[in-house]
Short mmCIF file of C-alpha atoms in Angstrom, two decimals:
data_model
loop_
_atom_site.label_atom_id
_atom_site.label_comp_id
_atom_site.label_asym_id
_atom_site.label_seq_id
_atom_site.Cartn_x
_atom_site.Cartn_y
_atom_site.Cartn_z
CA MET A 1 130.44 140.51 122.52
CA ARG A 2 131.81 138.46 125.38
CA ARG A 3 131.96 141.48 127.69
CA GLN A 4 129.54 143.97 126.12
CA LEU A 5 126.50 141.71 125.79
CA PRO A 6 126.41 140.71 129.50
CA ILE A 7 126.57 144.41 130.44
CA ILE A 8 123.62 145.14 128.12
CA ILE A 9 121.68 142.18 129.57
CA VAL A 10 122.27 143.46 133.13
CA PHE A 11 121.20 146.98 132.16
CA VAL A 12 118.01 145.97 130.34
CA SER A 13 116.86 143.31 132.83
CA GLY A 14 117.85 145.42 135.86
CA ALA A 15 116.20 148.61 134.62
CA PHE A 16 113.05 146.68 133.62
CA MET A 17 112.72 144.97 137.01
CA ALA A 18 113.31 148.25 138.88
CA ILE A 19 110.83 150.25 136.78
CA GLN A 20 108.04 147.63 136.75
CA TYR A 21 107.80 148.01 140.56
CA PHE A 22 106.19 151.41 139.97
CA ILE A 23 103.78 150.23 137.23
CA PRO A 24 100.70 148.49 138.69
CA HIS A 25 99.82 146.28 135.72
CA ASP A 26 99.19 142.54 135.42
CA ALA A 27 101.90 142.19 132.76
CA GLY A 28 104.44 143.77 135.11
CA VAL A 29 103.45 141.41 137.92
CA PHE A 30 103.76 138.41 135.54
CA PHE A 31 107.26 139.41 134.42
CA TYR A 32 108.26 140.20 138.03
CA GLU A 33 107.23 136.73 139.21
CA TYR A 34 108.69 135.07 136.13
CA GLY A 35 111.96 136.97 136.70
CA LEU A 36 112.11 135.78 140.30
CA ASP A 37 111.56 132.19 139.06
CA TRP A 38 114.43 132.71 136.63
CA ILE A 39 116.93 133.59 139.35
CA ILE A 40 115.75 130.66 141.49
CA VAL A 41 116.27 128.22 138.60
CA ILE A 42 119.65 129.71 137.65
CA GLY A 43 120.60 129.55 141.35
CA ILE A 44 119.68 125.84 141.51
CA PHE A 45 121.99 125.02 138.61
CA ALA A 46 124.71 127.29 140.01
CA MET A 47 124.49 125.37 143.29
CA LEU A 48 125.28 122.17 141.42
CA LEU A 49 128.47 123.94 140.41
CA GLY A 50 129.32 124.31 144.10
CA ILE A 51 128.41 120.69 144.89
CA TRP A 52 130.63 119.49 142.03
CA SER A 53 133.46 121.69 143.31
CA LEU A 54 133.08 120.24 146.83
CA PHE A 55 133.01 116.70 145.39
CA LYS A 56 136.11 117.30 143.25
CA VAL A 57 138.16 118.85 146.08
CA GLN A 58 137.31 116.03 148.51
CA LEU A 59 137.78 113.32 145.88
CA ASP A 60 141.20 114.71 144.92
CA LYS A 61 142.27 114.49 148.56
CA VAL A 62 141.15 110.87 148.75
CA VAL A 63 142.78 109.87 145.44
CA LYS A 64 146.07 111.57 146.32
CA ARG A 65 145.96 110.27 149.89
CA SER A 66 146.55 113.84 151.13
CA PRO A 67 146.88 114.39 154.90
CA GLY A 68 143.44 114.01 156.48
CA TRP A 69 141.98 112.19 153.46
CA GLY A 70 139.87 110.06 155.78
CA TYR A 71 137.85 113.14 156.72
CA SER A 72 137.18 113.71 153.02
CA VAL A 73 135.68 110.21 152.90
CA VAL A 74 133.35 111.27 155.75
CA ALA A 75 132.35 114.44 153.86
CA LEU A 76 131.73 112.49 150.65
CA GLY A 77 129.79 109.86 152.61
CA GLY A 78 127.53 112.53 154.11
CA LEU A 79 127.07 114.18 150.74
CA PHE A 80 126.12 111.00 148.88
CA PHE A 81 123.90 109.72 151.67
CA MET A 82 121.80 112.88 151.37
CA LEU A 83 121.93 113.04 147.56
CA ILE A 84 120.79 109.43 147.23
CA GLY A 85 118.62 109.28 150.35
CA GLY A 86 116.50 112.33 149.42
CA PRO A 87 115.09 110.96 146.14
CA LEU A 88 115.04 107.39 147.53
CA TRP A 89 113.08 107.96 150.75
CA GLY A 90 111.60 111.41 150.11
CA ILE A 91 111.93 114.51 152.27
CA GLU A 92 108.94 114.05 154.56
CA GLU A 93 109.33 114.04 158.34
CA GLY A 94 110.41 110.66 159.72
CA THR A 95 112.38 109.58 156.64
CA PRO A 96 116.11 108.80 157.12
CA PHE A 97 116.85 111.96 155.10
CA MET A 98 115.09 114.18 157.64
CA GLN A 99 116.38 112.14 160.59
CA VAL A 100 119.93 112.94 159.45
CA PHE A 101 118.93 116.59 159.23
CA TRP A 102 117.45 116.66 162.75
CA TYR A 103 119.97 114.40 164.53
CA ILE A 104 123.22 115.15 162.68
CA TYR A 105 123.02 118.52 160.92
CA THR A 106 121.02 120.45 163.55
CA PRO A 107 123.00 119.42 166.70
CA ILE A 108 126.35 120.05 165.00
CA GLN A 109 125.27 123.47 163.76
CA ALA A 110 123.75 124.47 167.10
CA THR A 111 126.82 123.29 169.04
CA MET A 112 129.17 125.12 166.69
CA PHE A 113 127.28 128.35 167.28
CA SER A 114 127.16 127.72 171.03
CA LEU A 115 130.96 127.31 171.04
CA LEU A 116 131.11 130.99 170.19
CA ALA A 117 129.84 131.73 173.68
CA PHE A 118 133.30 130.76 174.94
CA TYR A 119 135.35 132.41 172.20
CA ILE A 120 133.31 135.58 172.19
CA ALA A 121 134.08 135.99 175.91
CA SER A 122 137.85 135.82 175.35
CA ALA A 123 137.55 138.12 172.34
CA ALA A 124 135.55 140.55 174.45
CA TYR A 125 138.28 140.62 177.08
CA ARG A 126 140.81 141.72 174.47
CA ALA A 127 138.50 144.15 172.71
CA PHE A 128 136.73 145.70 175.68
CA ARG A 129 139.64 146.70 177.88
CA ALA A 130 138.54 150.20 178.78
CA ARG A 131 141.40 152.08 177.17
CA THR A 132 139.30 154.87 175.66
CA VAL A 133 135.99 156.56 176.35
CA LEU A 134 134.40 154.83 173.35
CA ALA A 135 135.62 151.38 174.47
CA THR A 136 134.24 152.12 177.96
CA ILE A 137 130.83 153.04 176.51
CA LEU A 138 130.81 149.78 174.54
CA LEU A 139 131.84 147.78 177.61
CA LEU A 140 129.27 149.34 179.94
CA THR A 141 126.42 148.98 177.44
CA ALA A 142 127.25 145.32 176.81
CA MET A 143 127.45 144.67 180.57
CA VAL A 144 124.05 146.25 181.20
CA ILE A 145 122.45 144.25 178.36
CA MET A 146 124.07 140.95 179.38
CA LEU A 147 123.09 141.33 183.03
CA ARG A 148 119.50 142.42 182.41
CA LEU A 149 118.07 138.92 182.89
CA ILE A 150 120.32 138.05 185.84
CA PRO A 151 118.98 138.50 189.41
CA LEU A 152 121.05 141.32 190.89
CA GLY A 153 119.19 141.91 194.11
CA PRO A 154 118.08 145.49 194.72
CA ILE A 155 119.48 146.82 191.45
CA SER A 156 117.72 144.26 189.21
CA GLY A 157 114.76 146.54 188.49
CA SER A 158 116.93 149.57 187.73
CA ASN A 159 119.22 147.52 185.49
CA GLN A 160 116.27 146.15 183.55
CA LYS A 161 114.84 149.65 183.07
CA LEU A 162 118.22 150.94 181.92
CA ALA A 163 118.63 148.00 179.51
CA THR A 164 115.16 148.59 178.07
CA TRP A 165 115.94 152.29 177.63
CA ILE A 166 119.24 151.50 175.90
CA LEU A 167 117.51 149.08 173.51
CA MET A 168 114.58 151.40 172.81
CA VAL A 169 116.41 154.73 172.45
CA PRO A 170 120.17 154.97 171.67
CA SER A 171 120.59 151.40 170.37
CA MET A 172 117.52 151.78 168.18
CA ALA A 173 118.88 155.06 166.81
CA ALA A 174 122.22 153.41 166.05
CA ASN A 175 120.57 150.43 164.37
CA ARG A 176 118.40 152.72 162.26
CA ALA A 177 121.41 154.78 161.17
CA ILE A 178 123.23 151.55 160.23
CA LEU A 179 120.19 150.11 158.40
CA ILE A 180 119.67 153.33 156.43
CA GLY A 181 123.39 153.33 155.58
CA ILE A 182 123.23 149.68 154.48
CA GLY A 183 120.11 150.36 152.38
CA LEU A 184 121.68 153.35 150.62
CA GLY A 185 124.89 151.35 150.10
CA ILE A 186 122.98 148.44 148.52
CA VAL A 187 121.03 150.78 146.23
CA ALA A 188 124.25 152.56 145.18
CA THR A 189 125.96 149.23 144.46
CA CYS A 190 122.94 147.99 142.49
CA LEU A 191 122.97 151.17 140.39
CA LYS A 192 126.70 150.72 139.75
CA ILE A 193 126.04 147.17 138.54
CA ILE A 194 123.11 148.19 136.31
CA LEU A 195 125.10 151.04 134.78
CA GLY A 196 128.08 148.77 134.11
CA ILE A 197 130.45 150.60 136.48
CA GLU A 198 130.82 147.55 138.71
CA ARG A 199 131.77 144.51 136.60
CA ALA A 200 133.51 142.18 139.06
CA TYR A 201 130.72 139.60 138.63
CA MET A 202 131.99 138.88 135.10
CA GLY A 203 135.34 137.57 136.29
CA HIS A 204 138.44 137.71 134.10
CA ASP A 205 139.13 136.49 130.58
CA MET B 1 110.66 105.07 173.68
CA ASP B 2 111.69 103.07 170.62
CA LEU B 3 115.24 101.94 169.92
CA GLY B 4 115.52 104.10 166.79
CA THR B 5 114.90 107.30 168.76
CA ILE B 6 117.48 106.31 171.37
CA ILE B 7 120.07 105.55 168.65
CA TRP B 8 119.45 108.83 166.80
CA ASN B 9 119.64 110.81 170.05
CA THR B 10 122.86 109.03 170.95
CA VAL B 11 124.32 109.97 167.57
CA ALA B 12 123.30 113.60 168.20
CA LEU B 13 124.91 113.46 171.67
CA PHE B 14 128.13 111.99 170.26
CA LEU B 15 128.36 114.69 167.58
CA THR B 16 127.60 117.42 170.15
CA LEU B 17 130.48 116.17 172.32
CA CYS B 18 132.71 115.94 169.21
CA ILE B 19 132.15 119.65 168.57
CA PHE B 20 132.60 120.58 172.25
CA SER B 21 135.94 118.73 172.22
CA PHE B 22 137.32 121.67 170.21
CA LEU B 23 137.35 123.65 173.47
CA TYR B 24 140.35 121.52 174.46
CA LYS B 25 142.07 121.72 171.06
CA ASP B 26 141.60 120.78 167.42
CA ASN B 27 141.29 116.99 167.31
CA PRO B 28 140.13 114.10 165.07
CA PHE B 29 136.66 113.96 166.67
CA TYR B 30 136.01 117.61 165.89
CA LYS B 31 137.34 117.21 162.34
CA PHE B 32 135.10 114.18 161.83
CA ALA B 33 131.98 116.11 162.86
CA GLU B 34 133.08 119.17 160.89
CA HIS B 35 133.55 117.23 157.64
CA LEU B 36 130.35 115.30 158.21
CA VAL B 37 128.29 118.48 158.50
CA VAL B 38 129.90 119.92 155.37
CA GLY B 39 128.88 116.90 153.30
CA VAL B 40 125.44 116.52 154.89
CA SER B 41 124.53 120.22 154.56
CA ALA B 42 125.60 120.37 150.89
CA GLY B 43 123.55 117.25 150.11
CA TYR B 44 120.57 118.44 152.18
CA PHE B 45 120.28 121.83 150.50
CA ALA B 46 120.82 120.33 147.03
CA ILE B 47 117.91 117.93 147.57
CA ILE B 48 115.69 120.60 149.14
CA LEU B 49 116.36 122.84 146.14
CA TYR B 50 115.56 119.96 143.81
CA PHE B 51 112.21 119.19 145.46
CA ASN B 52 111.18 122.75 146.34
CA GLY B 53 112.81 124.57 143.42
CA PHE B 54 113.46 122.44 140.36
CA ILE B 55 110.28 120.33 140.52
CA PRO B 56 107.76 123.21 140.98
CA LYS B 57 109.66 125.81 138.94
CA VAL B 58 110.87 123.72 135.99
CA TRP B 59 109.67 120.12 135.86
CA GLU B 60 105.96 120.63 136.57
CA PRO B 61 105.50 123.78 134.44
CA VAL B 62 107.23 122.17 131.43
CA THR B 63 105.89 118.59 131.62
CA GLN B 64 102.42 119.14 133.13
CA LYS B 65 101.39 122.67 132.11
CA GLY B 66 103.24 122.94 128.80
CA GLU B 67 104.89 126.20 129.90
CA TRP B 68 107.95 125.58 127.73
CA TRP B 69 109.38 129.04 128.40
CA TYR B 70 110.58 127.75 131.77
CA LEU B 71 113.24 125.94 129.74
CA LEU B 72 114.91 129.30 129.13
CA PRO B 73 116.18 129.76 132.73
CA THR B 74 117.07 126.04 132.71
CA ILE B 75 119.31 126.57 129.69
CA LEU B 76 120.76 129.68 131.33
CA GLY B 77 121.36 127.72 134.53
CA MET B 78 123.20 125.02 132.57
CA MET B 79 125.32 127.74 131.00
CA THR B 80 126.84 128.41 134.45
CA TRP B 81 128.51 124.99 134.13
CA ALA B 82 130.71 126.47 131.38
CA ARG B 83 132.81 127.70 134.31
CA PHE B 84 134.43 124.27 134.32
CA SER B 85 136.12 125.01 130.99
CA LYS B 86 138.73 127.75 130.68
CA LYS B 87 137.97 128.07 126.97
CA TRP B 88 134.18 128.33 127.32
CA SER B 89 133.86 129.97 130.74
CA TRP B 90 132.76 133.27 129.11
CA ILE B 91 129.42 131.59 128.26
CA SER B 92 128.54 131.50 131.97
CA ARG B 93 128.60 135.32 132.00
CA PHE B 94 125.26 135.48 130.18
CA ALA B 95 123.55 133.44 132.88
CA ILE B 96 125.23 135.46 135.62
CA ALA B 97 124.25 138.68 133.80
CA PHE B 98 120.56 137.70 133.84
CA TYR B 99 120.85 136.70 137.49
CA MET B 100 122.56 139.94 138.47
CA GLY B 101 120.26 142.13 136.38
CA ILE B 102 117.06 140.67 137.79
CA ALA B 103 118.40 140.53 141.37
CA VAL B 104 119.65 144.12 141.47
CA GLY B 105 116.58 145.41 139.62
CA VAL B 106 114.31 143.82 142.23
CA ALA B 107 116.59 144.96 145.08
CA ILE B 108 116.63 148.70 144.29
CA PRO B 109 112.96 149.54 145.05
CA LEU B 110 112.70 146.92 147.79
CA GLU B 111 115.80 148.09 149.65
CA MET B 112 114.71 151.71 149.34
CA GLN B 113 111.27 150.80 150.67
CA GLN B 114 112.27 148.37 153.41
CA ARG B 115 115.52 149.76 154.76
CA VAL B 116 115.55 153.46 153.95
CA ILE B 117 112.00 154.84 153.74
CA LYS B 118 110.48 152.63 156.46
CA GLN B 119 113.33 153.43 158.86
CA LEU B 120 113.10 157.15 158.12
CA HIS B 121 109.33 157.01 158.56
CA ALA B 122 109.72 155.28 161.93
CA THR B 123 112.27 157.90 162.99
CA MET B 124 109.93 160.85 162.34
CA LEU B 125 108.46 160.75 165.82
CA PRO B 126 106.53 163.54 167.55
CA VAL B 127 108.92 165.69 169.57
CA HIS B 128 107.37 167.38 172.61
CA PHE B 129 108.21 168.12 176.21
CA THR B 130 104.94 167.14 177.87
CA ASN B 131 106.37 163.81 178.94
CA ILE B 132 109.71 162.00 178.83
CA GLN B 133 108.84 160.00 175.67
CA GLY B 134 108.91 163.21 173.63
CA VAL B 135 112.49 163.82 174.79
CA TRP B 136 113.47 160.24 173.91
CA ASN B 137 111.91 160.73 170.45
CA LEU B 138 114.14 163.78 169.99
CA LEU B 139 117.14 161.72 171.10
CA ILE B 140 116.29 158.96 168.59
CA MET B 141 116.03 161.52 165.76
CA LEU B 142 119.32 163.16 166.75
CA GLY B 143 120.97 159.76 167.17
CA VAL B 144 119.95 158.61 163.68
CA LEU B 145 121.02 161.93 162.14
CA CYS B 146 124.38 162.00 163.94
CA GLY B 147 124.99 158.30 163.17
CA LEU B 148 124.45 159.01 159.47
CA ILE B 149 126.70 162.09 159.65
CA TYR B 150 129.46 159.89 161.09
CA PHE B 151 129.27 157.71 157.93
CA PHE B 152 129.21 160.77 155.64
CA PHE B 153 132.74 161.39 154.43
CA SER B 154 132.06 163.90 151.64
CA MET B 155 132.52 166.68 154.21
CA GLY B 156 135.38 166.98 156.67
CA HIS B 157 134.46 166.06 160.25
CA LYS B 158 135.15 169.56 161.59
CA GLY B 159 133.11 172.16 163.43
CA VAL B 160 129.39 171.40 163.73
CA VAL B 161 129.70 168.35 161.46
CA GLY B 162 132.60 167.08 163.57
CA GLY B 163 130.59 167.53 166.77
CA ALA B 164 127.61 165.70 165.26
CA ALA B 165 129.90 162.91 164.04
CA ARG B 166 131.38 162.66 167.55
CA LEU B 167 127.91 162.27 169.05
CA GLY B 168 127.16 159.80 166.23
CA ILE B 169 130.06 157.52 167.14
CA TRP B 170 128.95 157.56 170.80
CA ILE B 171 125.46 156.48 169.76
CA LEU B 172 126.92 153.84 167.43
CA MET B 173 129.14 152.49 170.23
CA ILE B 174 126.08 152.09 172.45
CA GLY B 175 124.40 150.25 169.54
CA PHE B 176 127.41 147.99 169.03
CA GLY B 177 127.62 147.30 172.77
CA ALA B 178 123.94 146.38 172.88
CA GLY B 179 124.38 144.21 169.78
CA PHE B 180 127.35 142.47 171.33
CA GLY B 181 125.47 141.88 174.59
CA LEU B 182 122.49 140.41 172.73
CA THR B 183 124.78 138.18 170.64
CA VAL B 184 126.51 136.84 173.75
CA MET B 185 123.12 136.15 175.35
CA GLY B 186 122.00 134.35 172.18
CA ARG B 187 125.09 132.14 172.20
CA ILE B 188 124.70 131.41 175.91
CA SER B 189 121.10 130.46 175.21
CA LEU B 190 122.26 128.02 172.49
CA LEU B 191 124.83 126.61 174.91
CA ALA B 192 122.15 126.11 177.56
CA ASP B 193 120.02 124.38 174.94
CA ARG B 194 122.81 121.96 174.07
CA ILE B 195 123.44 121.21 177.77
CA THR B 196 119.70 120.59 178.20
CA GLU B 197 119.79 118.18 175.25
CA ILE B 198 122.61 116.23 176.91
CA HIS B 199 120.62 116.10 180.15
CA ASN B 200 117.51 114.96 178.25
CA TRP B 201 119.53 112.17 176.62
CA TYR B 202 120.69 111.03 180.07
CA LEU B 203 117.10 110.97 181.35
CA MET B 204 115.91 109.12 178.24
CA VAL B 205 118.58 106.43 178.47
CA THR B 206 118.20 105.87 182.22
CA LYS B 207 114.43 105.56 181.76
CA ALA B 208 114.88 103.10 178.89
CA LEU B 209 117.45 101.00 180.77
CA TRP B 210 116.17 101.06 184.33
CA GLY B 211 112.67 102.44 184.01
CA PHE B 212 113.12 105.63 186.06
#
């Protein structure tokens, strides 16, 4: 029962949700929306699992005085400030909860992503060295795209036209091939899960 | 400009510089900001889910509308907590099974519609030789076909299939190059935004202190 029943649940609920898409009936729409609510609610409780895990890992570091335990205090401080501050002050604009979001969370996230501008350049140097024809194509395309907004004197117009052509023709074709491949891959994986071939989500006994 | 705004902006500037300090090497300032954002983001999304998910999807339907059946996903959600116990962790499988079943059942038609059929539909462009766009349409169709052939491993990449796969990898490399270029530009744009924020902080503080 411990392994068979979950597989039956996945099959029945998965097949029902896939089939109802093709049946235009109010009952189908109700169950579709109710099903979506179900996964949102389950997801909320599952997230608490993650929060507890974060809390436990950081607390263990503090209790055991592990190296860098002070940083765990910072993480726990940030966590509890938001967990207590949200219900206490509300989540409207201007509350301390949202101020922390706009002035602590947002700048750190944006700066972390902007750091990649530096690291991506050094990675590109290693990856793009024109050793093969394919690497050269990659390098040249990236150069044309990166320089398309830079004033390049008499060749600016030509470079912009070339960049637009690359984005609208070969790059679009490549992206479509990749998207179709991803779509077919997702559908195949979903079918494997519904049919009980893929069972990794159940974990181990 | 009130004092609160100046203090919050100064905090944002300090944290921005903490993250930038990683360009030199890993250091306590970076670690401080890194751990702070981990705690803050976990708390933020938990509270947002509580207000935008739990309240409208569970609390209000059950307590105000009498829709008791919303307790079912709540019970299932609580069953995920059985993961904490080695003995009872198998109970969480039922909740995960419902989650997986509903999610993959919804995903199959939507993925087919959004990623496969729509993309194929957009690829079926009129091919003609009256102007250059017709030729480009042919190139897009060939590019998509050859790109897909490159990912098709049920046949050996020999002969005509091999040639198509070869053209496919060329097209894909152009796509990857364009993607890389756009990513770099996006990161540079974020970097410029952060530098602008630092400059704006400088202007704000000088105006507050000296009035210019």
